[in-house]
CSV table of C-alpha atoms in Angstrom, one decimal:
chain,number,residue,atom,x,y,z
A,187,MET,CA,-5.5,-5.3,10.5
A,188,PRO,CA,-3.6,-8.6,9.8
A,189,GLY,CA,-0.5,-9.2,11.9
A,190,THR,CA,2.0,-11.9,12.1
A,191,ALA,CA,0.6,-15.3,11.5
A,192,ALA,CA,0.1,-17.5,14.4
A,193,PRO,CA,2.3,-20.6,15.0
A,194,TYR,CA,1.1,-23.8,13.3
A,195,PRO,CA,-1.4,-25.7,15.6
A,196,TYR,CA,0.0,-28.7,17.3
A,197,ARG,CA,-1.1,-31.8,15.5
A,198,PRO,CA,-0.8,-35.4,17.5
A,199,PRO,CA,1.0,-38.1,15.3
A,200,HIS,CA,-1.2,-40.3,13.0
A,201,PRO,CA,-2.6,-43.3,15.0
A,202,HIS,CA,-1.1,-46.4,14.1
A,203,PRO,CA,-3.1,-48.6,11.8
A,204,PRO,CA,-5.1,-51.4,13.4
A,205,ALA,CA,-3.3,-54.7,13.7
A,206,GLU,CA,-4.3,-57.3,11.0
A,207,THR,CA,-7.0,-59.7,11.9
A,208,PRO,CA,-6.3,-63.4,12.1
A,209,ALA,CA,-8.2,-64.2,8.9
A,210,GLU,CA,-6.2,-61.6,7.2
A,211,THR,CA,-3.0,-63.3,8.3
A,212,THR,CA,-4.2,-67.0,7.5
A,213,THR,CA,-5.5,-66.3,4.3
A,214,ARG,CA,-4.3,-68.6,1.8
A,215,LEU,CA,-2.6,-66.8,-1.3
A,216,ARG,CA,-3.9,-68.4,-4.7
A,217,PRO,CA,-1.2,-70.1,-6.8
A,218,ALA,CA,-0.4,-67.6,-9.9
A,219,GLY,CA,-1.1,-69.2,-13.1
A,220,THR,CA,1.3,-69.2,-16.1
A,221,ARG,CA,1.3,-65.7,-17.8
A,222,HIS,CA,0.1,-65.2,-21.7
A,223,PRO,CA,2.7,-63.2,-23.4
A,224,PHE,CA,-0.1,-60.8,-24.6
A,225,ARG,CA,-1.2,-60.4,-21.1
A,226,THR,CA,2.2,-59.6,-20.0
A,227,ALA,CA,2.9,-57.1,-22.9
A,228,ALA,CA,-0.8,-55.6,-22.0
A,229,ALA,CA,0.3,-55.4,-18.3
A,230,ALA,CA,3.5,-53.4,-19.0
A,231,VAL,CA,1.7,-50.8,-21.3
A,232,CYS,CA,-0.8,-50.3,-18.4
A,233,VAL,CA,2.1,-49.7,-15.9
A,234,VAL,CA,3.7,-47.1,-18.4
A,235,LEU,CA,0.3,-45.5,-18.4
A,236,GLY,CA,-0.4,-45.4,-15.0
A,237,LEU,CA,3.0,-44.1,-14.3
A,238,GLY,CA,2.4,-41.2,-16.8
A,239,LEU,CA,-0.8,-40.2,-15.2
A,240,ILE,CA,0.6,-40.4,-11.7
A,241,GLY,CA,3.5,-38.2,-13.0
A,242,GLY,CA,1.3,-35.7,-14.8
A,243,ALA,CA,-0.6,-35.4,-11.7
A,244,ALA,CA,2.1,-34.8,-9.6
A,245,THR,CA,3.4,-32.3,-12.0
A,246,GLY,CA,0.0,-30.6,-12.0
A,247,SER,CA,-0.2,-30.4,-8.4
A,248,TRP,CA,3.3,-28.9,-8.1
A,249,LEU,CA,2.5,-26.3,-10.5
A,250,ILE,CA,-0.9,-25.4,-8.8
A,251,SER,CA,0.8,-25.3,-5.6
A,252,ASP,CA,3.9,-23.1,-7.1
A,253,SER,CA,1.4,-20.6,-8.5
A,254,SER,CA,-0.4,-20.0,-5.4
A,255,ALA,CA,2.7,-19.4,-3.6
A,256,ASP,CA,3.9,-16.8,-6.3
A,257,PRO,CA,5.3,-13.8,-4.5
A,258,ALA,CA,3.7,-11.3,-7.1
A,259,ALA,CA,0.2,-12.7,-5.6
A,260,HIS,CA,0.9,-11.0,-2.4
A,261,SER,CA,3.5,-8.2,-3.2
A,262,ALA,CA,3.4,-4.9,-2.1
A,263,TYR,CA,2.1,-3.8,-5.4
A,264,THR,CA,-0.7,-6.0,-5.6
A,265,VAL,CA,-1.8,-5.4,-2.0
A,266,GLY,CA,-0.6,-1.4,-2.3
A,267,ARG,CA,-3.0,-1.1,-5.3
A,268,GLU,CA,-6.1,-2.1,-3.6
A,269,ALA,CA,-5.5,-0.5,-0.3
A,270,TRP,CA,-7.7,2.4,-1.1
A,271,HIS,CA,-10.8,0.3,-0.6
A,272,SER,CA,-9.4,-2.6,1.5
A,273,ILE,CA,-7.8,-0.7,4.4
A,274,PRO,CA,-10.2,1.1,6.9
A,275,VAL,CA,-10.0,4.9,6.4
A,276,ASP,CA,-9.2,5.2,9.9
A,277,THR,CA,-6.0,3.3,9.3
A,278,LEU,CA,-5.2,5.3,6.4
A,279,PHE,CA,-5.9,8.5,8.1
A,280,PRO,CA,-6.2,8.2,11.7
A,281,ARG,CA,-8.3,10.7,13.7
A,282,THR,CA,-5.2,12.0,15.5
A,283,LEU,CA,-1.6,12.0,14.3
A,284,LYS,CA,1.1,12.4,17.0
A,285,GLY,CA,4.3,14.2,16.0
A,286,ASP,CA,6.7,13.9,18.4
A,287,GLY,CA,9.6,16.2,17.5
A,288,ALA,CA,7.9,17.3,14.1
A,289,GLY,CA,7.7,20.9,14.7
A,290,PRO,CA,10.4,23.8,14.3
A,291,GLY,CA,13.2,23.2,16.9
A,292,GLY,CA,11.9,19.6,17.6
A,293,ALA,CA,8.9,20.8,19.1
A,294,ASP,CA,5.8,18.1,19.4
A,295,ARG,CA,2.8,18.4,17.2
A,296,VAL,CA,-0.7,16.7,17.3
A,297,TRP,CA,-2.9,17.0,14.3
A,298,THR,CA,-6.5,16.2,14.6
A,299,ARG,CA,-8.6,15.1,11.4
A,300,ILE,CA,-11.3,17.6,10.3
A,301,ALA,CA,-12.9,15.5,7.7
A,302,VAL,CA,-12.2,12.8,4.8
A,303,ALA,CA,-13.1,13.8,1.2
A,304,PRO,CA,-15.0,11.2,-0.8
A,305,ASP,CA,-12.8,8.9,-2.6
A,306,SER,CA,-12.7,10.2,-6.2
A,307,GLY,CA,-10.4,10.2,-9.4
A,308,CYS,CA,-7.8,12.9,-10.2
A,309,THR,CA,-9.5,15.1,-12.5
A,310,GLY,CA,-10.8,18.1,-10.5
A,311,ALA,CA,-8.9,17.2,-7.3
A,312,LEU,CA,-5.5,17.9,-8.6
A,313,ASP,CA,-4.3,20.8,-11.1
A,314,PRO,CA,-4.1,19.8,-14.9
A,315,LEU,CA,-0.5,20.0,-14.9
A,316,LEU,CA,0.1,17.8,-11.9
A,317,ARG,CA,-2.2,15.3,-13.4
A,318,LYS,CA,0.1,15.4,-16.7
A,319,THR,CA,3.0,14.7,-14.7
A,320,LEU,CA,1.5,11.6,-12.8
A,321,ARG,CA,0.1,10.4,-16.3
A,322,PRO,CA,2.9,7.9,-16.9
A,323,VAL,CA,1.7,6.0,-13.8
A,324,GLY,CA,-1.8,6.8,-14.1
A,325,CYS,CA,-4.5,7.5,-11.4
A,326,SER,CA,-6.7,4.6,-10.0
A,327,ARG,CA,-8.0,6.7,-7.0
A,328,LEU,CA,-7.3,9.5,-4.8
A,329,LEU,CA,-8.0,9.8,-1.3
A,330,ARG,CA,-7.6,12.9,0.8
A,331,ALA,CA,-7.9,14.3,4.4
A,332,THR,CA,-7.6,17.5,6.1
A,333,TYR,CA,-6.1,18.0,9.6
A,334,THR,CA,-5.6,20.9,11.9
A,335,ASP,CA,-3.0,21.5,14.6
A,336,ALA,CA,-3.8,21.6,18.4
A,337,THR,CA,-4.1,25.4,18.3
A,338,SER,CA,-6.4,25.3,14.9
A,339,SER,CA,-4.0,28.0,13.6
A,340,SER,CA,-3.1,25.9,10.6
A,341,VAL,CA,-4.8,23.3,8.4
A,342,THR,CA,-3.1,20.7,6.1
A,343,THR,CA,-4.5,18.5,3.8
A,344,VAL,CA,-3.1,15.0,3.2
A,345,GLY,CA,-3.7,12.8,-0.2
A,346,LEU,CA,-2.8,9.4,-1.3
A,347,VAL,CA,-2.9,8.8,-5.2
A,348,PHE,CA,-3.3,5.2,-5.9
A,349,THR,CA,-1.7,4.5,-9.2
A,350,GLU,CA,-1.7,2.0,-12.2
A,351,GLY,CA,2.0,2.0,-12.7
A,352,ASP,CA,4.3,-1.0,-12.2
A,353,THR,CA,7.6,-0.9,-10.4
A,354,ASP,CA,9.7,0.5,-13.3
A,355,ALA,CA,7.0,3.1,-14.0
A,356,MET,CA,7.2,4.2,-10.2
A,357,HIS,CA,10.7,4.2,-10.2
A,358,ALA,CA,11.0,6.4,-13.4
A,359,LEU,CA,8.6,8.8,-11.9
A,360,GLY,CA,10.6,9.0,-8.7
A,361,SER,CA,13.8,9.7,-10.5
A,362,ARG,CA,12.0,12.4,-12.7
A,363,TYR,CA,10.7,14.0,-9.3
A,364,ALA,CA,14.1,13.8,-7.7
A,365,GLY,CA,16.1,14.9,-11.0
A,366,GLU,CA,14.1,17.8,-12.1
A,367,HIS,CA,13.2,19.1,-8.8
A,368,LEU,CA,9.4,18.8,-9.6
A,369,GLY,CA,8.6,18.7,-6.0
A,370,ALA,CA,9.7,22.3,-5.6
A,371,ARG,CA,7.5,23.9,-8.5
A,372,THR,CA,4.4,25.9,-7.3
A,373,ASP,CA,2.7,24.9,-10.6
A,374,LEU,CA,2.9,21.5,-9.4
A,375,MET,CA,1.6,22.2,-5.9
A,376,PRO,CA,-1.3,19.9,-4.8
A,377,ARG,CA,-4.7,21.3,-4.0
A,378,ALA,CA,-6.2,21.5,-0.6
A,379,TYR,CA,-9.5,20.0,0.6
A,380,PRO,CA,-11.8,22.9,2.3
A,381,VAL,CA,-14.2,21.6,4.9
A,382,LYS,CA,-17.3,24.0,5.4
A,383,ASN,CA,-18.0,25.0,9.0
A,384,SER,CA,-14.4,24.1,10.3
A,385,PRO,CA,-10.9,25.8,10.5
A,386,ALA,CA,-10.3,24.6,6.8
A,387,ALA,CA,-13.6,26.2,5.6
A,388,GLY,CA,-11.4,28.8,3.4
A,389,PHE,CA,-8.6,26.4,2.6
A,390,GLY,CA,-8.4,26.9,-0.9
A,391,ASP,CA,-5.8,27.5,-3.7
A,392,ARG,CA,-4.8,30.8,-2.6
A,393,GLN,CA,-4.3,29.8,0.7
A,394,ARG,CA,-1.8,27.2,0.0
A,395,ALA,CA,1.5,28.1,1.9
A,396,SER,CA,3.6,24.9,2.0
A,397,TRP,CA,3.7,21.2,0.5
A,398,THR,CA,5.5,18.3,-0.3
A,399,VAL,CA,5.2,15.3,-2.7
A,400,HIS,CA,6.8,11.8,-2.2
A,401,VAL,CA,6.8,9.2,-5.1
A,402,LEU,CA,6.8,5.8,-3.3
A,403,THR,CA,8.6,3.1,-5.2
A,404,GLU,CA,7.8,0.2,-2.7
A,405,VAL,CA,3.9,0.6,-3.3
A,406,PRO,CA,2.4,2.2,-6.4
A,407,VAL,CA,1.3,5.3,-4.4
A,408,VAL,CA,2.0,9.2,-4.4
A,409,VAL,CA,1.8,10.8,-1.1
A,410,PHE,CA,1.3,14.5,-0.7
A,411,ALA,CA,0.6,17.0,1.7
A,412,VAL,CA,-0.4,20.9,1.5
A,413,SER,CA,-0.7,23.3,4.5
A,414,GLY,CA,-2.2,27.0,5.1
A,415,PHE,CA,-3.5,29.3,7.5
A,416,ALA,CA,-6.5,28.6,9.3
A,417,ASP,CA,-7.6,31.9,9.1
A,418,GLY,CA,-8.0,31.7,5.3
A,419,ARG,CA,-5.3,34.4,4.6
A,420,LYS,CA,-3.9,34.5,1.3
A,421,VAL,CA,-0.1,33.4,0.6
A,422,THR,CA,1.8,35.1,-1.9
A,423,ASP,CA,5.0,33.2,-1.8
A,424,PRO,CA,4.2,29.7,-1.0
A,425,GLN,CA,7.1,27.6,-0.3
A,426,PRO,CA,8.0,24.0,-0.7
A,427,ALA,CA,8.2,22.2,2.8
A,428,GLU,CA,12.0,21.2,2.3
A,429,LYS,CA,12.9,25.0,1.9
A,430,ALA,CA,10.5,26.2,4.4
A,431,MET,CA,11.9,23.9,7.2
A,432,ALA,CA,15.4,25.5,6.7
A,433,VAL,CA,16.8,27.0,9.8
A,434,ASN,CA,17.2,30.3,7.6
A,435,ALA,CA,14.0,30.5,5.9
A,436,THR,CA,12.2,33.7,6.3
A,437,THR,CA,8.8,33.3,4.3
A,438,ALA,CA,5.5,33.7,6.3
A,439,ALA,CA,4.9,29.8,5.6
A,440,ALA,CA,8.5,29.1,7.4
A,441,GLN,CA,8.0,31.3,10.4
A,442,ALA,CA,4.5,29.8,10.9
A,443,GLY,CA,6.1,26.4,10.7
A,444,LEU,CA,3.9,25.2,7.9
A,445,GLY,CA,6.6,23.4,6.3
A,446,HIS,CA,7.1,21.4,9.3
A,447,GLU,CA,3.1,20.7,9.1
A,448,ALA,CA,3.0,19.4,5.6
A,449,LYS,CA,6.1,17.2,6.0
A,450,GLY,CA,5.1,15.9,9.4
A,451,VAL,CA,1.5,15.1,8.4
A,452,ALA,CA,2.6,13.5,4.9
A,453,ASP,CA,5.3,11.3,6.7
A,454,ARG,CA,3.1,9.8,9.4
A,455,VAL,CA,0.1,9.0,6.9
A,456,GLU,CA,2.9,7.6,4.5
A,457,ARG,CA,4.6,5.5,7.5
A,458,GLY,CA,1.1,4.0,8.3
A,459,LEU,CA,0.2,3.0,4.6
A,460,ARG,CA,3.7,1.4,4.3
A,461,ARG,CA,3.3,-0.6,7.8
A,462,THR,CA,0.1,-1.7,6.9
A,463,VAL,CA,0.8,-3.1,3.4
A,464,ALA,CA,3.9,-4.9,5.1
A,465,ASP,CA,1.8,-6.4,7.5
A,466,LEU,CA,-0.8,-7.8,4.9
A,467,THR,CA,2.2,-9.0,2.7
A,468,GLU,CA,3.9,-10.8,5.4
A,469,LYS,CA,4.2,-14.3,4.9
A,470,PRO,CA,3.5,-16.8,7.8
A,471,GLU,CA,6.9,-18.4,8.9
């Protein structure tokens, strides 16, 4: 993973040009003859043309240099949009996530990755209504992974939707999610990624207990996570993570800390993505 660029290497000063030879210092200059008016005019034209060419070349060089330094070429949006295939999967979804103080009452959590889903589009991986909600920013690629906690009693699927939206589109979607409280609607809950022969084997739509969705505006990505019980039990009253984490929450998801599971896993994957994109877009001093 790229980090801060190394300092510029030391370069010794240019050596002094060699001294002129005696022959060069003693060469006799030829006397200049009388200049013809036509030759003088032609020389002036050549000088003007030469200066024009030099100026044009300098301007072209400046323009090329300036375009290569265009911030947009190295922006977080440019890098973030390609992150799904340019950043290693173990960086996007670490094998182990440490959640110091991320559990109920500030308890520590550790999540272990069970499996990573093959990268795909959003069709089939997200509910139709959620896809419709994300349509203004588009869906370039979807990456998902499923984790389990240290006791293998809960499972959580975390996802990264890499969008096609620009800055304005992502801000608009983020504002809509916040203004219309879309993240709390059960019909916009993300889907889980079940994994055969694992604690998440029975993790389907009816097992979803708590979830969170966060529209990023620094990079064109939507981060989500959805959690459930590892024993495959059905949940009749799923609750968004924000509400399930409340002190007075009494739902099964809240009592089991599944809101903390969804929020904790999503936050750490999001932080890792932000940090990696920031490192890749950092300019050398």
